Coordinates of C-alpha atoms and ligand atoms in Angstrom, one line a residue:
X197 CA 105.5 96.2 75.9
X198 CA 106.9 93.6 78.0
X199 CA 105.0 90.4 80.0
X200 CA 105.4 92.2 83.2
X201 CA 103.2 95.6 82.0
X202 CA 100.5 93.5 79.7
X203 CA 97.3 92.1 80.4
X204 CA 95.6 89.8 78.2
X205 CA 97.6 91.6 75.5
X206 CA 96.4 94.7 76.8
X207 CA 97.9 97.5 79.2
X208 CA 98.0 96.6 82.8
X209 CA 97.7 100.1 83.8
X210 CA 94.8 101.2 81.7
X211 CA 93.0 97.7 83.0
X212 CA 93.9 97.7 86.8
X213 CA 91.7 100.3 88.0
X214 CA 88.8 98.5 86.4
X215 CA 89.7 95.0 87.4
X216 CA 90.3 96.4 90.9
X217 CA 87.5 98.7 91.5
X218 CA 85.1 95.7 93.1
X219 CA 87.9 94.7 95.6
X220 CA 88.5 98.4 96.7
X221 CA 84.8 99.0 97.5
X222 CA 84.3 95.7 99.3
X223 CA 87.2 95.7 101.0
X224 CA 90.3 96.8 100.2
X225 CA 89.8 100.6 100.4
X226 CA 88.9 100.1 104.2
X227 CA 92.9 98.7 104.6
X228 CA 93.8 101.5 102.8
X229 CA 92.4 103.9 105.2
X230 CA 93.3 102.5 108.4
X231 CA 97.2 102.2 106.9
X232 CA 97.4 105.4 105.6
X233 CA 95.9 106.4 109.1
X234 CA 99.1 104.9 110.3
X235 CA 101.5 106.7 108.0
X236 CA 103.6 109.4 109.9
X237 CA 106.2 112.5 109.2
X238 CA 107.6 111.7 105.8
X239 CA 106.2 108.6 103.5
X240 CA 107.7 106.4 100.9
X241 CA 105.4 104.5 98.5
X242 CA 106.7 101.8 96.5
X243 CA 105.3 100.8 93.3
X244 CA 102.5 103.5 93.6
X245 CA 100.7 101.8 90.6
X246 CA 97.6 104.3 89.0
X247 CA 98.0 105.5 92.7
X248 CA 95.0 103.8 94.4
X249 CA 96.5 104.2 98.1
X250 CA 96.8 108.4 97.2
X251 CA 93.2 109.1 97.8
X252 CA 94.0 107.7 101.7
X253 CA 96.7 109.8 103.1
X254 CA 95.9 112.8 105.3
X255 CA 96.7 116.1 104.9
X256 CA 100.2 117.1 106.0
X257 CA 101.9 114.2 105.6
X258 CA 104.8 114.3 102.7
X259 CA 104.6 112.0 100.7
X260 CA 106.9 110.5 97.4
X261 CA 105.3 107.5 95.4
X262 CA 108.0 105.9 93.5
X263 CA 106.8 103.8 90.2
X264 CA 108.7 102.2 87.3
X265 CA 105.8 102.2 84.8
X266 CA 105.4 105.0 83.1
X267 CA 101.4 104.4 82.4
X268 CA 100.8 103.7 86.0
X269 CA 103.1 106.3 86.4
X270 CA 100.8 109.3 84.6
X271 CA 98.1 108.0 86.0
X272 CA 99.0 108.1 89.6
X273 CA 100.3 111.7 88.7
X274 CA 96.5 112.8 88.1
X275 CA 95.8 111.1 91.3
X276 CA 98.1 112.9 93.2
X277 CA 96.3 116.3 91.9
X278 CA 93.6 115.6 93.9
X279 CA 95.3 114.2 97.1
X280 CA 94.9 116.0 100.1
X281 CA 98.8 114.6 101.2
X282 CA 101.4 116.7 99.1
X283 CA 102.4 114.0 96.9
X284 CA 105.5 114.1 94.3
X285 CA 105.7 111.0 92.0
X286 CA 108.8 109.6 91.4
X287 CA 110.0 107.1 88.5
X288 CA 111.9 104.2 89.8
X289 CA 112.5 101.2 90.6
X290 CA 112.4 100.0 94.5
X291 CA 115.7 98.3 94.2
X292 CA 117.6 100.9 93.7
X293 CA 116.0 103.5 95.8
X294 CA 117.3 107.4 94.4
X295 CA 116.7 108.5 98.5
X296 CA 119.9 109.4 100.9
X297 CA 119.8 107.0 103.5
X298 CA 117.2 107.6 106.9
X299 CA 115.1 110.1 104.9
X300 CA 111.7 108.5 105.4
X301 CA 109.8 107.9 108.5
X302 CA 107.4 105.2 107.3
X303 CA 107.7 103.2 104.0
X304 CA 104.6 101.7 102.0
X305 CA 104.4 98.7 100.1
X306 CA 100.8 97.5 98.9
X307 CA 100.2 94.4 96.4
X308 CA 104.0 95.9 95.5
X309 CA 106.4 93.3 96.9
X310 CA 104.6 90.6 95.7
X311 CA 105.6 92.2 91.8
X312 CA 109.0 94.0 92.2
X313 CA 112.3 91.4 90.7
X314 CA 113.9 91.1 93.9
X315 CA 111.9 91.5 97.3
X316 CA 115.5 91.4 99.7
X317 CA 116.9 93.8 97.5
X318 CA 114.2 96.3 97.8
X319 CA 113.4 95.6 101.5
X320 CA 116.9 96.3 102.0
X321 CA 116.7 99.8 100.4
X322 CA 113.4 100.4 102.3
X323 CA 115.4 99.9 105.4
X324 CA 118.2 101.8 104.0
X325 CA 116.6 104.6 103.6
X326 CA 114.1 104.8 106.7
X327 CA 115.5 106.4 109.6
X328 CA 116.3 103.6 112.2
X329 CA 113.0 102.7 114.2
X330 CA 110.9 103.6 110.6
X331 CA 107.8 101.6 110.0
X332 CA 106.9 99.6 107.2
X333 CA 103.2 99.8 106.4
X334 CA 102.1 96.7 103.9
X335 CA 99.1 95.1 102.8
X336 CA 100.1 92.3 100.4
X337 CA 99.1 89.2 99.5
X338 CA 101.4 85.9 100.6
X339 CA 102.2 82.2 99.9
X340 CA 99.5 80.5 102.0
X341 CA 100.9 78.2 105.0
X342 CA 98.1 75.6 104.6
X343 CA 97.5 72.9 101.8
X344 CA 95.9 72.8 99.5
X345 CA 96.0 76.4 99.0
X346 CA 99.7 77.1 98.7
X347 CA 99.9 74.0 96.2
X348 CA 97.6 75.9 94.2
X349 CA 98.9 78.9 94.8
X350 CA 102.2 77.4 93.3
X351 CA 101.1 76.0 90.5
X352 CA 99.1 79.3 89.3
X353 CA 101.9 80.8 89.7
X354 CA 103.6 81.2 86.5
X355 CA 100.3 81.6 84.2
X356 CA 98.8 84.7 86.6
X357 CA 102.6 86.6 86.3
X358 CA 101.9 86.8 82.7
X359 CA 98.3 87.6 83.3
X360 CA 98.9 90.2 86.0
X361 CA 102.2 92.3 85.5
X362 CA 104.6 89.8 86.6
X363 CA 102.7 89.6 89.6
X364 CA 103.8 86.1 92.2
X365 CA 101.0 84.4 93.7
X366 CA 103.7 82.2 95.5
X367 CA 105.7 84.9 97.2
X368 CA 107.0 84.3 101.0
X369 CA 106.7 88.0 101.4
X370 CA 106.3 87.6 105.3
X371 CA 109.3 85.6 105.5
X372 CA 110.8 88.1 103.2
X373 CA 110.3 90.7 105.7
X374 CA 111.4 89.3 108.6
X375 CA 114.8 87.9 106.5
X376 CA 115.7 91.7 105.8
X377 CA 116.1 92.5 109.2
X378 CA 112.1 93.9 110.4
X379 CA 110.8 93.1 113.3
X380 CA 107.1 92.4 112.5
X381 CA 104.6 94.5 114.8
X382 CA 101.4 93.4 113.5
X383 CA 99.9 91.1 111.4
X384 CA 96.1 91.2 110.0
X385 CA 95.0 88.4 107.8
X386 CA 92.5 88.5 105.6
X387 CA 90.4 85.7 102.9
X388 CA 91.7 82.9 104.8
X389 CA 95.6 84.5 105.6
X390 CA 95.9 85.1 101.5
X391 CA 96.1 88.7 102.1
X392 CA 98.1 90.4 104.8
X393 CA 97.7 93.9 106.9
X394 CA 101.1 94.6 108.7
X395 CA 103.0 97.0 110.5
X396 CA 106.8 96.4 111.0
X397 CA 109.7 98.0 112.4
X398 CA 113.2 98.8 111.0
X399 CA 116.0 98.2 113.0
Ligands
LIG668 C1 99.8 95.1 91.5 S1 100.5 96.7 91.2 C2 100.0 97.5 92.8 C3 99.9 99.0 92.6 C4 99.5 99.8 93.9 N1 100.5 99.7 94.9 C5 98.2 99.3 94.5 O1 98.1 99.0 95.7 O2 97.2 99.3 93.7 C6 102.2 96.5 91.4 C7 103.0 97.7 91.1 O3 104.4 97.5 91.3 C8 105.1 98.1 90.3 N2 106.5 97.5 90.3 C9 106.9 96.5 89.5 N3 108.2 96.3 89.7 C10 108.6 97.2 90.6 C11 109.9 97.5 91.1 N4 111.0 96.8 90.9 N5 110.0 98.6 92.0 C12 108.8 99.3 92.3 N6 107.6 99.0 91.8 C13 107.5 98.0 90.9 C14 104.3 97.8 89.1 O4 104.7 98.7 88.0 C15 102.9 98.1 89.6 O5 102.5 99.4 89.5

């Protein structure tokens, strides 16, 4: 078991669902709906986790979740069962995407891109492999623009990756975006800007 799957010394799978399950029913599972409301024609999901976002995605849309953990992996897998999307898990990594090029319509990334090794590298395959004009559907958390917050962010950085899966609190995943050639659509923040809703467009 490496830093980036452990928790606390345990599994960061089997503990996600529980640590998340507060956030979800508060709030987060309201994002979820109204993104997957978004989703269209053929979906991507990157690092699909236990597969929290499944539950969300209407029926008749295709979708393929793509995960490199194994555990979240199987878990997700019994999520899918009971999706009404068709879903097909996939094990990967979103670097190197194993997807001809334009073969998705929409592309999802949620609490993903803050995780994943390298963010251009995987944007870039997410554009890669959306056909041109896709949308990329993300909910993820971001580097704050206001102090004292994003000093604080920074310097929790390193001790919540090896907390939470390898997970950076001090991620410009907005600039990110926009650097990998997506026009941004939409923007929702959320708990002070921490958390972002957005909708962006491949070129
Ligand atoms: C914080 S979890 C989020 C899971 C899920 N998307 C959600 O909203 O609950 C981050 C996920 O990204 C996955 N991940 C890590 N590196 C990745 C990579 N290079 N490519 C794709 N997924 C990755 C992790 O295994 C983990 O399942």
């Amino acid at each position: 078991m490496t830093a980036a799957n452990t928790t606390l010394g345990g599994s960061f799978a089997a503990a996600y669902d529980a640590l998340m399950w507060p956030f979800e029913r508060v709030a987060i599972g309201a994002w979820r709906r109204r993104l997957a409301a978004r989703a269209g024609g053929r979906v991507l999901e990157i690092g699909a986790g236990t597969g929290s976002q499944l539950r969300w995605y209407g029926a008749g849309l295709e979708v393929v979740a793509l995960e490199p953990d194994p555990e979240m992996a199987a878990r997700a897998r019994r999520r899918a069962a009971g999706a009404a999307a068709s879903v097909r898990i996939v094990e990967g990594s979103a670097e190197a995407l194993p997807f001809p090029d334009g073969s998705f319509d929409t592309a999802v990334a949620t609490f993903c891109l803050c995780t994943v090794q390298d963010p251009a590298a995987a944007l870039a395959e997410l554009r890669r492999v959306l056909v041109p004009g896709g949308r990329l559907l993300a909910i993820e958390h971001v580097h704050l623009s206001w102090q004292p917050g994003r000093r604080l962010q920074s310097l929790a950085a390193p001790a919540w990756a090896s907390l939470a899966g390898g997970c950076r609190l001090d991620r410009d995943t907005l600039a990110a975006i926009r650097e990998a050639g997506f026009d941004l659509l939409e923007e929702r923040p959320h708990v002070l800007g921490w958390i972002v809703e957005l909708a962006a467009s491949g070129r």
